[in-house]
Amino acid sequence: MVKTKFITFEGIDGAGKSSHLSWFAEMLRARGARVTVTREPGGTHLGEIWREQLLRDKMTTESQALLMFASRSEHLDQVIRPSLARGDWVICDRFTDATYAYQGSGHGVSTDLIDTLATWLHSDCMPDVTLLFDVSVETARRRLLSEGRSPDRFESEQGDFMQRVRDAYLALAASDPQRYRIIDGARTKEDIREKLVDLIEELFPL
Ligand SMILES: Nc1ncnc2c1ncn2[C@@H]1O[C@H](COP(=O)(O)OP(=O)(O)OP(=O)(O)O)[C@@H](O)[C@H]1O
Ligand SMILES: [Mg+2]
């Protein structure tokens, strides 16, 4: 019996997380896993309301960080812990690493504070595997523009904000190579899926 796993997808806006997430879940299901797919911020009734506000409304960095954790608390309580407890795999589009990268490195919230909130909320429930879709800020921006997507508040941040977010993700990955798998997001979607198939075979051997 393969142990169920909590898997998170991370990376800057436009890195390719959503392009592969449902497919990844389907591949796991095809191997017999029960899978819950979810996202942050969001994933619950309150979380989705807060997500809309976070992406749309101007607010202080402190409010952003606290709302992210409020949303995470609901999400852990209502979705992540119950799903893992009943034997589902959980695939989550962004989790606490995004708070370190965006609110921490991007906006200057202290790592100590994020550590404290993360430990308080989910020291018992950490991702087993984190896929970091790594791509240059230029490539990600070009992809989002060609998609015709209007930028949300994080995407429209100015200056080197997104570069700091990318660098923070790479530093997180370097600090925990056991948990992180870096996916070269500049490769074609087909190439990326080949890599993901290898990973799925490793995580869920038949
Ligand atoms: N490897 C790739 N090659 C070419 N285009 C890609 C690749 N991966 C994703 N794209 C395109 O880039 C755009 C952004 O991808 P996607 O929505 O998956 O990113 P994301 O990481 O989920 O972004 P966000 O954080 O903003 O939700 C989409 O138009 C997608 O089709
Ligand atoms: Mg996405």
PDB file of N, CA, C and O in Angstrom, residues 64-117:
ATOM      1  N   GLN A  64      -2.458  41.096   4.201  1.00  0.00           N
ATOM      2  CA  GLN A  64      -2.258  40.019   3.208  1.00  0.00           C
ATOM      3  C   GLN A  64      -1.744  38.753   3.874  1.00  0.00           C
ATOM      4  O   GLN A  64      -2.275  37.669   3.663  1.00  0.00           O
ATOM      5  N   ALA A  65      -0.690  38.916   4.674  1.00  0.00           N
ATOM      6  CA  ALA A  65      -0.078  37.740   5.297  1.00  0.00           C
ATOM      7  C   ALA A  65      -1.066  37.059   6.238  1.00  0.00           C
ATOM      8  O   ALA A  65      -1.202  35.824   6.235  1.00  0.00           O
ATOM      9  N   LEU A  66      -1.793  37.861   7.020  1.00  0.00           N
ATOM     10  CA  LEU A  66      -2.723  37.264   7.984  1.00  0.00           C
ATOM     11  C   LEU A  66      -3.911  36.608   7.282  1.00  0.00           C
ATOM     12  O   LEU A  66      -4.366  35.535   7.691  1.00  0.00           O
ATOM     13  N   LEU A  67      -4.386  37.223   6.203  1.00  0.00           N
ATOM     14  CA  LEU A  67      -5.501  36.615   5.454  1.00  0.00           C
ATOM     15  C   LEU A  67      -5.065  35.309   4.787  1.00  0.00           C
ATOM     16  O   LEU A  67      -5.842  34.357   4.701  1.00  0.00           O
ATOM     17  N   MET A  68      -3.823  35.280   4.310  1.00  0.00           N
ATOM     18  CA  MET A  68      -3.294  34.037   3.728  1.00  0.00           C
ATOM     19  C   MET A  68      -3.345  32.924   4.777  1.00  0.00           C
ATOM     20  O   MET A  68      -3.754  31.797   4.490  1.00  0.00           O
ATOM     21  N   PHE A  69      -2.930  33.254   5.997  1.00  0.00           N
ATOM     22  CA  PHE A  69      -2.937  32.228   7.037  1.00  0.00           C
ATOM     23  C   PHE A  69      -4.345  31.914   7.536  1.00  0.00           C
ATOM     24  O   PHE A  69      -4.633  30.773   7.905  1.00  0.00           O
ATOM     25  N   ALA A  70      -5.222  32.910   7.528  1.00  0.00           N
ATOM     26  CA  ALA A  70      -6.623  32.634   7.893  1.00  0.00           C
ATOM     27  C   ALA A  70      -7.220  31.653   6.886  1.00  0.00           C
ATOM     28  O   ALA A  70      -7.858  30.654   7.252  1.00  0.00           O
ATOM     29  N   SER A  71      -6.975  31.927   5.624  1.00  0.00           N
ATOM     30  CA  SER A  71      -7.462  31.047   4.563  1.00  0.00           C
ATOM     31  C   SER A  71      -6.856  29.647   4.723  1.00  0.00           C
ATOM     32  O   SER A  71      -7.546  28.627   4.592  1.00  0.00           O
ATOM     33  N   ARG A  72      -5.580  29.607   5.053  1.00  0.00           N
ATOM     34  CA  ARG A  72      -4.868  28.318   5.226  1.00  0.00           C
ATOM     35  C   ARG A  72      -5.447  27.534   6.403  1.00  0.00           C
ATOM     36  O   ARG A  72      -5.563  26.299   6.347  1.00  0.00           O
ATOM     37  N   SER A  73      -5.802  28.240   7.458  1.00  0.00           N
ATOM     38  CA  SER A  73      -6.367  27.570   8.630  1.00  0.00           C
ATOM     39  C   SER A  73      -7.684  26.872   8.278  1.00  0.00           C
ATOM     40  O   SER A  73      -7.908  25.706   8.635  1.00  0.00           O
ATOM     41  N   GLU A  74      -8.567  27.592   7.575  1.00  0.00           N
ATOM     42  CA  GLU A  74      -9.833  26.993   7.125  1.00  0.00           C
ATOM     43  C   GLU A  74      -9.562  25.796   6.212  1.00  0.00           C
ATOM     44  O   GLU A  74     -10.212  24.758   6.292  1.00  0.00           O
ATOM     45  N   HIS A  75      -8.601  25.985   5.345  1.00  0.00           N
ATOM     46  CA  HIS A  75      -8.281  24.978   4.336  1.00  0.00           C
ATOM     47  C   HIS A  75      -7.738  23.697   4.974  1.00  0.00           C
ATOM     48  O   HIS A  75      -8.123  22.585   4.611  1.00  0.00           O
ATOM     49  N   LEU A  76      -6.838  23.874   5.953  1.00  0.00           N
ATOM     50  CA  LEU A  76      -6.286  22.714   6.653  1.00  0.00           C
ATOM     51  C   LEU A  76      -7.396  21.974   7.393  1.00  0.00           C
ATOM     52  O   LEU A  76      -7.486  20.748   7.347  1.00  0.00           O
ATOM     53  N   ASP A  77      -8.258  22.763   8.056  1.00  0.00           N
ATOM     54  CA  ASP A  77      -9.311  22.176   8.885  1.00  0.00           C
ATOM     55  C   ASP A  77     -10.386  21.474   8.045  1.00  0.00           C
ATOM     56  O   ASP A  77     -10.825  20.382   8.390  1.00  0.00           O
ATOM     57  N   GLN A  78     -10.762  22.092   6.951  1.00  0.00           N
ATOM     58  CA  GLN A  78     -11.911  21.572   6.192  1.00  0.00           C
ATOM     59  C   GLN A  78     -11.529  20.654   5.046  1.00  0.00           C
ATOM     60  O   GLN A  78     -12.337  19.834   4.620  1.00  0.00           O
ATOM     61  N   VAL A  79     -10.347  20.843   4.492  1.00  0.00           N
ATOM     62  CA  VAL A  79     -10.008  20.092   3.271  1.00  0.00           C
ATOM     63  C   VAL A  79      -8.755  19.228   3.450  1.00  0.00           C
ATOM     64  O   VAL A  79      -8.806  18.010   3.268  1.00  0.00           O
ATOM     65  N   ILE A  80      -7.634  19.847   3.817  1.00  0.00           N
ATOM     66  CA  ILE A  80      -6.362  19.116   3.718  1.00  0.00           C
ATOM     67  C   ILE A  80      -6.289  17.985   4.742  1.00  0.00           C
ATOM     68  O   ILE A  80      -6.076  16.816   4.391  1.00  0.00           O
ATOM     69  N   ARG A  81      -6.508  18.305   6.026  1.00  0.00           N
ATOM     70  CA  ARG A  81      -6.388  17.243   7.051  1.00  0.00           C
ATOM     71  C   ARG A  81      -7.440  16.155   6.848  1.00  0.00           C
ATOM     72  O   ARG A  81      -7.090  14.962   6.873  1.00  0.00           O
ATOM     73  N   PRO A  82      -8.732  16.511   6.644  1.00  0.00           N
ATOM     74  CA  PRO A  82      -9.725  15.440   6.443  1.00  0.00           C
ATOM     75  C   PRO A  82      -9.424  14.579   5.213  1.00  0.00           C
ATOM     76  O   PRO A  82      -9.626  13.363   5.242  1.00  0.00           O
ATOM     77  N   SER A  83      -8.931  15.191   4.144  1.00  0.00           N
ATOM     78  CA  SER A  83      -8.639  14.409   2.922  1.00  0.00           C
ATOM     79  C   SER A  83      -7.506  13.429   3.190  1.00  0.00           C
ATOM     80  O   SER A  83      -7.597  12.246   2.834  1.00  0.00           O
ATOM     81  N   LEU A  84      -6.444  13.904   3.827  1.00  0.00           N
ATOM     82  CA  LEU A  84      -5.316  13.008   4.125  1.00  0.00           C
ATOM     83  C   LEU A  84      -5.768  11.906   5.087  1.00  0.00           C
ATOM     84  O   LEU A  84      -5.388  10.742   4.930  1.00  0.00           O
ATOM     85  N   ALA A  85      -6.623  12.290   6.061  1.00  0.00           N
ATOM     86  CA  ALA A  85      -7.071  11.300   7.060  1.00  0.00           C
ATOM     87  C   ALA A  85      -7.900  10.190   6.425  1.00  0.00           C
ATOM     88  O   ALA A  85      -7.867   9.051   6.879  1.00  0.00           O
ATOM     89  N   ARG A  86      -8.653  10.512   5.361  1.00  0.00           N
ATOM     90  CA  ARG A  86      -9.455   9.443   4.746  1.00  0.00           C
ATOM     91  C   ARG A  86      -8.679   8.720   3.640  1.00  0.00           C
ATOM     92  O   ARG A  86      -9.225   7.887   2.929  1.00  0.00           O
ATOM     93  N   GLY A  87      -7.409   9.058   3.480  1.00  0.00           N
ATOM     94  CA  GLY A  87      -6.558   8.301   2.559  1.00  0.00           C
ATOM     95  C   GLY A  87      -6.462   8.885   1.169  1.00  0.00           C
ATOM     96  O   GLY A  87      -6.018   8.205   0.235  1.00  0.00           O
ATOM     97  N   ASP A  88      -6.876  10.147   0.999  1.00  0.00           N
ATOM     98  CA  ASP A  88      -6.700  10.798  -0.311  1.00  0.00           C
ATOM     99  C   ASP A  88      -5.285  11.373  -0.411  1.00  0.00           C
ATOM    100  O   ASP A  88      -4.707  11.802   0.590  1.00  0.00           O
ATOM    101  N   TRP A  89      -4.787  11.436  -1.627  1.00  0.00           N
ATOM    102  CA  TRP A  89      -3.636  12.279  -1.911  1.00  0.00           C
ATOM    103  C   TRP A  89      -4.180  13.701  -2.026  1.00  0.00           C
ATOM    104  O   TRP A  89      -5.304  13.903  -2.490  1.00  0.00           O
ATOM    105  N   VAL A  90      -3.403  14.667  -1.603  1.00  0.00           N
ATOM    106  CA  VAL A  90      -3.822  16.065  -1.729  1.00  0.00           C
ATOM    107  C   VAL A  90      -2.834  16.783  -2.634  1.00  0.00           C
ATOM    108  O   VAL A  90      -1.624  16.762  -2.385  1.00  0.00           O
ATOM    109  N   ILE A  91      -3.363  17.378  -3.693  1.00  0.00           N
ATOM    110  CA  ILE A  91      -2.533  18.169  -4.611  1.00  0.00           C
ATOM    111  C   ILE A  91      -2.996  19.606  -4.499  1.00  0.00           C
ATOM    112  O   ILE A  91      -4.154  19.920  -4.820  1.00  0.00           O
ATOM    113  N   CYS A  92      -2.114  20.466  -4.039  1.00  0.00           N
ATOM    114  CA  CYS A  92      -2.524  21.841  -3.735  1.00  0.00           C
ATOM    115  C   CYS A  92      -1.716  22.841  -4.572  1.00  0.00           C
ATOM    116  O   CYS A  92      -0.484  22.807  -4.572  1.00  0.00           O
ATOM    117  N   ASP A  93      -2.444  23.710  -5.259  1.00  0.00           N
ATOM    118  CA  ASP A  93      -1.849  24.778  -6.066  1.00  0.00           C
ATOM    119  C   ASP A  93      -1.473  25.900  -5.104  1.00  0.00           C
ATOM    120  O   ASP A  93      -2.326  26.657  -4.677  1.00  0.00           O
ATOM    121  N   ARG A  94      -0.215  25.951  -4.708  1.00  0.00           N
ATOM    122  CA  ARG A  94       0.378  26.888  -3.748  1.00  0.00           C
ATOM    123  C   ARG A  94       0.036  26.525  -2.296  1.00  0.00           C
ATOM    124  O   ARG A  94      -1.073  26.083  -1.993  1.00  0.00           O
ATOM    125  N   PHE A  95       1.008  26.786  -1.414  1.00  0.00           N
ATOM    126  CA  PHE A  95       0.803  26.590   0.031  1.00  0.00           C
ATOM    127  C   PHE A  95       1.743  27.555   0.751  1.00  0.00           C
ATOM    128  O   PHE A  95       2.074  28.619   0.202  1.00  0.00           O
ATOM    129  N   THR A  96       2.211  27.198   1.937  1.00  0.00           N
ATOM    130  CA  THR A  96       2.955  28.167   2.765  1.00  0.00           C
ATOM    131  C   THR A  96       4.230  28.684   2.104  1.00  0.00           C
ATOM    132  O   THR A  96       4.635  29.822   2.355  1.00  0.00           O
ATOM    133  N   ASP A  97       4.855  27.883   1.241  1.00  0.00           N
ATOM    134  CA  ASP A  97       6.049  28.392   0.552  1.00  0.00           C
ATOM    135  C   ASP A  97       5.730  29.671  -0.221  1.00  0.00           C
ATOM    136  O   ASP A  97       6.585  30.543  -0.361  1.00  0.00           O
ATOM    137  N   ALA A  98       4.508  29.766  -0.730  1.00  0.00           N
ATOM    138  CA  ALA A  98       4.128  30.982  -1.469  1.00  0.00           C
ATOM    139  C   ALA A  98       4.090  32.183  -0.534  1.00  0.00           C
ATOM    140  O   ALA A  98       4.389  33.311  -0.948  1.00  0.00           O
ATOM    141  N   THR A  99       3.735  31.968   0.722  1.00  0.00           N
ATOM    142  CA  THR A  99       3.732  33.087   1.680  1.00  0.00           C
ATOM    143  C   THR A  99       5.163  33.556   1.957  1.00  0.00           C
ATOM    144  O   THR A  99       5.428  34.752   2.038  1.00  0.00           O
ATOM    145  N   TYR A 100       6.087  32.589   2.087  1.00  0.00           N
ATOM    146  CA  TYR A 100       7.500  32.984   2.245  1.00  0.00           C
ATOM    147  C   TYR A 100       7.973  33.774   1.018  1.00  0.00           C
ATOM    148  O   TYR A 100       8.678  34.775   1.143  1.00  0.00           O
ATOM    149  N   ALA A 101       7.590  33.294  -0.167  1.00  0.00           N
ATOM    150  CA  ALA A 101       8.107  33.915  -1.392  1.00  0.00           C
ATOM    151  C   ALA A 101       7.456  35.278  -1.657  1.00  0.00           C
ATOM    152  O   ALA A 101       8.157  36.262  -1.913  1.00  0.00           O
ATOM    153  N   TYR A 102       6.120  35.338  -1.586  1.00  0.00           N
ATOM    154  CA  TYR A 102       5.419  36.580  -1.967  1.00  0.00           C
ATOM    155  C   TYR A 102       5.377  37.587  -0.818  1.00  0.00           C
ATOM    156  O   TYR A 102       5.839  38.716  -0.959  1.00  0.00           O
ATOM    157  N   GLN A 103       4.771  37.196   0.308  1.00  0.00           N
ATOM    158  CA  GLN A 103       4.680  38.158   1.415  1.00  0.00           C
ATOM    159  C   GLN A 103       6.041  38.347   2.088  1.00  0.00           C
ATOM    160  O   GLN A 103       6.358  39.439   2.545  1.00  0.00           O
ATOM    161  N   GLY A 104       6.834  37.281   2.157  1.00  0.00           N
ATOM    162  CA  GLY A 104       8.147  37.372   2.790  1.00  0.00           C
ATOM    163  C   GLY A 104       9.135  38.117   1.896  1.00  0.00           C
ATOM    164  O   GLY A 104       9.366  39.310   2.066  1.00  0.00           O
ATOM    165  N   SER A 105       9.688  37.411   0.907  1.00  0.00           N
ATOM    166  CA  SER A 105      10.712  38.066   0.067  1.00  0.00           C
ATOM    167  C   SER A 105      10.142  39.181  -0.787  1.00  0.00           C
ATOM    168  O   SER A 105      10.796  40.195  -1.003  1.00  0.00           O
ATOM    169  N   GLY A 106       8.937  38.991  -1.296  1.00  0.00           N
ATOM    170  CA  GLY A 106       8.354  40.015  -2.167  1.00  0.00           C
ATOM    171  C   GLY A 106       8.031  41.294  -1.421  1.00  0.00           C
ATOM    172  O   GLY A 106       8.346  42.392  -1.864  1.00  0.00           O
ATOM    173  N   HIS A 107       7.401  41.146  -0.238  1.00  0.00           N
ATOM    174  CA  HIS A 107       6.883  42.319   0.471  1.00  0.00           C
ATOM    175  C   HIS A 107       7.564  42.618   1.786  1.00  0.00           C
ATOM    176  O   HIS A 107       7.175  43.555   2.485  1.00  0.00           O
ATOM    177  N   GLY A 108       8.509  41.779   2.189  1.00  0.00           N
ATOM    178  CA  GLY A 108       9.307  42.116   3.370  1.00  0.00           C
ATOM    179  C   GLY A 108       8.758  41.665   4.710  1.00  0.00           C
ATOM    180  O   GLY A 108       9.246  42.109   5.758  1.00  0.00           O
ATOM    181  N   VAL A 109       7.752  40.787   4.722  1.00  0.00           N
ATOM    182  CA  VAL A 109       7.302  40.227   6.008  1.00  0.00           C
ATOM    183  C   VAL A 109       8.423  39.320   6.531  1.00  0.00           C
ATOM    184  O   VAL A 109       9.022  38.566   5.761  1.00  0.00           O
ATOM    185  N   SER A 110       8.686  39.389   7.837  1.00  0.00           N
ATOM    186  CA  SER A 110       9.857  38.658   8.337  1.00  0.00           C
ATOM    187  C   SER A 110       9.639  37.145   8.289  1.00  0.00           C
ATOM    188  O   SER A 110       8.549  36.643   8.530  1.00  0.00           O
ATOM    189  N   THR A 111      10.729  36.472   7.942  1.00  0.00           N
ATOM    190  CA  THR A 111      10.684  35.009   7.878  1.00  0.00           C
ATOM    191  C   THR A 111      10.324  34.435   9.245  1.00  0.00           C
ATOM    192  O   THR A 111       9.588  33.446   9.338  1.00  0.00           O
ATOM    193  N   ASP A 112      10.820  35.067  10.319  1.00  0.00           N
ATOM    194  CA  ASP A 112      10.518  34.576  11.669  1.00  0.00           C
ATOM    195  C   ASP A 112       9.024  34.569  11.925  1.00  0.00           C
ATOM    196  O   ASP A 112       8.481  33.640  12.524  1.00  0.00           O
ATOM    197  N   LEU A 113       8.364  35.647  11.489  1.00  0.00           N
ATOM    198  CA  LEU A 113       6.921  35.729  11.716  1.00  0.00           C
ATOM    199  C   LEU A 113       6.194  34.639  10.924  1.00  0.00           C
ATOM    200  O   LEU A 113       5.295  33.959  11.450  1.00  0.00           O
ATOM    201  N   ILE A 114       6.594  34.463   9.675  1.00  0.00           N
ATOM    202  CA  ILE A 114       5.946  33.417   8.860  1.00  0.00           C
ATOM    203  C   ILE A 114       6.234  32.043   9.462  1.00  0.00           C
ATOM    204  O   ILE A 114       5.337  31.194   9.551  1.00  0.00           O
ATOM    205  N   ASP A 115       7.478  31.842   9.928  1.00  0.00           N
ATOM    206  CA  ASP A 115       7.819  30.569  10.600  1.00  0.00           C
ATOM    207  C   ASP A 115       6.881  30.322  11.780  1.00  0.00           C
ATOM    208  O   ASP A 115       6.375  29.218  11.973  1.00  0.00           O
ATOM    209  N   THR A 116       6.676  31.384  12.582  1.00  0.00           N
ATOM    210  CA  THR A 116       5.845  31.241  13.785  1.00  0.00           C
ATOM    211  C   THR A 116       4.418  30.858  13.415  1.00  0.00           C
ATOM    212  O   THR A 116       3.824  29.941  13.996  1.00  0.00           O
ATOM    213  N   LEU A 117       3.854  31.552  12.427  1.00  0.00           N
ATOM    214  CA  LEU A 117       2.474  31.271  12.026  1.00  0.00           C
ATOM    215  C   LEU A 117       2.362  29.872  11.417  1.00  0.00           C
ATOM    216  O   LEU A 117       1.425  29.121  11.702  1.00  0.00           O
TER     217      LEU A 117
END
